[in-house]
Amino acid sequence: MERDFNAAATKASYYPLWRVVLTTLAIISLLTVSGQLVGRQFFWSELDTRRIERELDYFRQLVDSDPTNPEHRVDLGYTFFKRGQYDQALVQFEEALRLDANFMPAYLSRGYVFFELALHNEALASFVRVTELAPQDYRGHLNTGISYRELGMYDEASESLSLAKTFNPAAAEISYHFGVLFERQGLPDAALEAYQEALTINPLFQDALQAAERLQQR
C-alpha cells in the first residue's frame, strides 16, 4: 500500500509517544531481522537443515526404542511438520492417538497440520478436542478461535478468543488475532486497538506492527 503523504502531513502535528516508541523498536527489530535473514540465507540454512535432521534421527530412535510411547510419536511427527512433510506428520499423530486416544498434544499438533493445509473444519475438530482435554490451556481456545474465524463463524471465534485471553492474558498473539477478527468484521478501529494491545505486550511482534501501521495509514 502506498503511503498517503497528504494524510501523513495532516497528522504530523500529533505524533503520540507510544508511536515514537514503537517506531524506534520497529527500526531496531527490522535491523535485527535483516541480519537474521542474511545469516539464514548465507550461513544458517544448512545449519538449520542439519539440526532438523539430527532431531529427526533422534526422535526416530526414540520411537524405535519405545514404539508405544505417544509422546515420542508426536515429537517425531512435529519434526516432520517442520520439514513440510505433512503426510508423514499425520501418520505419527494418528499413531499417537491410536496408542492414547486422549493424548492432547497429538490433537494440538494434528490441528496445526490441518490448518496449514487449509482443512479448517478438520483443524477445528482437533482444536475443540484440545479444549475438552485441557480446558485451561489457552492454545486450544486460541486455535479454535482462529479456525472459527477462517470458517467465517465470527461470534464463535470471538467467544473462543475471549476464553484464550482469560487463561493467558499476557499472550500477545491473542490480541493480534482479535485484531484480525475485527478487520474481517469491518471494524478497523477495534482492530487497531487490538493490534496496539498486542504491541503493548510484545513491542517486537512483527505481524502486529505491520497491521497497526497499515491501519494507521488508511
XYZ file of C-alpha atoms in Angstrom:
218
model
C 0.000 0.000 0.000
C 1.359 3.406 -0.992
C 1.780 5.898 1.834
C -0.726 8.788 1.830
C 1.656 11.757 2.143
C -1.134 14.316 2.466
C -2.696 12.413 5.346
C 0.720 11.996 6.906
C 1.322 15.728 6.739
C -2.048 16.386 8.370
C -1.178 14.056 11.238
C 2.363 15.395 11.663
C 1.313 17.788 14.400
C 0.127 14.843 16.519
C 2.621 12.031 16.871
C 1.905 10.242 20.153
C 4.663 8.944 22.383
C 3.588 5.335 22.038
C 4.055 5.564 18.277
C 7.519 7.084 18.654
C 8.485 4.181 20.894
C 7.006 1.590 18.535
C 8.655 3.172 15.503
C 12.031 3.077 17.244
C 11.524 -0.521 18.277
C 10.388 -1.406 14.782
C 13.600 0.035 13.315
C 15.695 -1.918 15.796
C 13.690 -5.045 15.091
C 13.997 -4.537 11.321
C 17.760 -4.286 11.584
C 17.840 -7.405 13.728
C 15.573 -9.331 11.374
C 17.556 -8.165 8.344
C 20.701 -9.542 9.916
C 18.934 -12.783 10.690
C 17.656 -13.094 7.132
C 21.125 -12.546 5.709
C 22.527 -15.053 8.165
C 19.817 -17.563 7.350
C 20.352 -17.162 3.613
C 24.119 -17.476 3.643
C 25.071 -19.238 6.866
C 22.168 -20.753 8.752
C 20.107 -22.634 6.210
C 22.485 -25.584 6.146
C 22.843 -25.481 9.928
C 19.071 -25.452 10.371
C 18.708 -28.353 7.979
C 21.342 -30.343 9.835
C 19.689 -29.555 13.174
C 16.303 -30.765 11.969
C 17.900 -33.873 10.502
C 19.512 -34.569 13.874
C 16.162 -34.093 15.576
C 14.561 -36.461 13.093
C 17.182 -39.139 13.714
C 16.886 -38.660 17.470
C 13.106 -38.970 17.589
C 13.150 -41.911 15.197
C 15.494 -43.676 17.586
C 13.161 -42.905 20.486
C 10.199 -44.282 18.557
C 12.159 -47.408 17.629
C 13.240 -47.963 21.228
C 9.814 -47.204 22.737
C 7.193 -47.530 19.979
C 4.193 -47.420 22.315
C 5.061 -44.002 23.756
C 2.703 -41.418 22.173
C 4.936 -38.514 23.194
C 7.766 -39.793 21.025
C 5.345 -40.162 18.129
C 4.198 -36.563 18.478
C 7.774 -35.291 18.720
C 8.687 -37.187 15.555
C 5.539 -36.011 13.805
C 6.168 -32.400 14.723
C 9.671 -32.644 13.276
C 8.145 -33.913 10.026
C 5.740 -30.973 10.222
C 8.640 -28.517 10.455
C 10.127 -30.111 7.348
C 6.850 -29.672 5.494
C 6.245 -33.425 5.332
C 2.640 -33.171 6.420
C 1.609 -36.676 5.398
C 4.394 -38.205 7.493
C 3.485 -35.921 10.383
C -0.149 -37.017 10.285
C 0.863 -40.677 10.295
C 2.731 -40.159 13.560
C -0.056 -38.115 15.162
C -2.657 -40.724 14.253
C -0.439 -43.458 15.655
C -0.068 -41.473 18.876
C -3.856 -41.255 19.127
C -4.192 -44.949 18.463
C -1.885 -45.531 21.415
C -3.685 -42.997 23.602
C -6.979 -41.581 22.362
C -6.805 -38.797 24.959
C -3.277 -37.597 24.296
C -3.850 -33.865 23.957
C -0.538 -32.891 22.237
C -1.417 -35.178 19.325
C -4.689 -33.331 18.721
C -2.964 -29.953 19.011
C -0.213 -30.881 16.565
C -2.637 -32.552 14.184
C -4.693 -29.368 14.207
C -1.639 -27.368 13.178
C -1.118 -29.621 10.173
C -4.753 -29.467 9.112
C -4.720 -25.687 9.437
C -1.560 -25.421 7.351
C -3.318 -27.500 4.690
C -6.343 -25.139 4.856
C -8.506 -28.006 6.137
C -10.216 -25.703 8.591
C -13.084 -27.995 9.565
C -10.657 -30.776 10.409
C -8.399 -28.328 12.249
C -11.367 -27.046 14.231
C -12.354 -30.555 15.280
C -8.826 -31.244 16.530
C -8.577 -27.970 18.428
C -12.011 -28.415 20.001
C -10.797 -31.756 21.300
C -7.800 -29.958 22.819
C -10.169 -27.656 24.719
C -12.040 -30.687 26.009
C -8.918 -32.484 27.210
C -7.106 -29.383 28.526
C -9.788 -26.735 29.142
C -7.374 -24.315 30.823
C -4.721 -24.490 28.109
C -5.123 -21.271 26.164
C -3.660 -22.771 22.984
C -6.729 -24.880 22.363
C -9.095 -21.924 22.676
C -6.799 -19.650 20.643
C -6.549 -22.061 17.731
C -10.226 -22.919 17.944
C -10.955 -19.209 17.628
C -8.634 -18.848 14.657
C -10.268 -21.829 12.938
C -13.754 -20.449 13.556
C -12.605 -17.147 12.074
C -11.310 -18.824 8.920
C -14.674 -20.556 8.595
C -16.487 -17.221 8.856
C -18.016 -18.076 12.251
C -17.144 -14.776 13.868
C -19.292 -14.993 17.011
C -17.817 -18.368 17.881
C -14.338 -17.059 17.084
C -14.784 -14.144 19.477
C -16.000 -16.433 22.235
C -13.048 -18.799 21.857
C -10.507 -15.983 21.720
C -12.058 -14.469 24.851
C -11.620 -17.785 26.641
C -8.000 -17.939 25.495
C -7.441 -14.449 26.886
C -8.994 -15.470 30.205
C -6.453 -18.259 30.599
C -3.457 -16.294 29.312
C -3.999 -12.520 29.245
C -0.273 -11.964 28.627
C -0.269 -13.749 25.252
C 0.220 -11.097 22.574
C -0.939 -13.424 19.815
C -4.450 -13.499 21.280
C -4.793 -9.727 20.982
C -3.326 -9.901 17.486
C -5.868 -12.478 16.344
C -8.646 -10.400 17.853
C -7.372 -7.642 15.565
C -7.540 -9.913 12.530
C -11.062 -10.913 13.535
C -12.159 -7.298 13.903
C -10.765 -6.490 10.471
C -12.692 -9.373 8.966
C -15.809 -7.905 10.584
C -15.131 -4.465 9.095
C -14.149 -2.866 12.423
C -10.804 -1.168 11.707
C -10.772 0.993 14.852
C -11.318 -2.010 17.105
C -8.704 -3.919 15.099
C -6.134 -1.154 15.542
C -6.781 -1.084 19.275
C -6.264 -4.851 19.450
C -3.007 -4.641 17.487
C -1.777 -1.875 19.778
C -2.646 -4.033 22.770
C -0.584 -6.862 21.274
C 2.314 -4.434 20.850
C 1.998 -3.282 24.445
C 2.547 -6.893 25.477
C 5.247 -7.568 22.879
C 6.623 -4.436 21.146
C 8.560 -6.553 18.632
C 5.557 -8.530 17.377
C 6.157 -8.037 13.662
C 2.713 -9.019 12.371
C 1.051 -6.658 14.830
C 3.478 -3.857 13.957
C 2.751 -4.185 10.270
C -1.003 -4.435 10.791
C -1.092 -1.383 13.073
C 0.993 0.665 10.646
C -1.243 -0.369 7.766
C -4.402 0.701 9.581
C -2.857 3.991 10.681
C -2.242 4.833 7.023
C -5.819 4.220 5.894
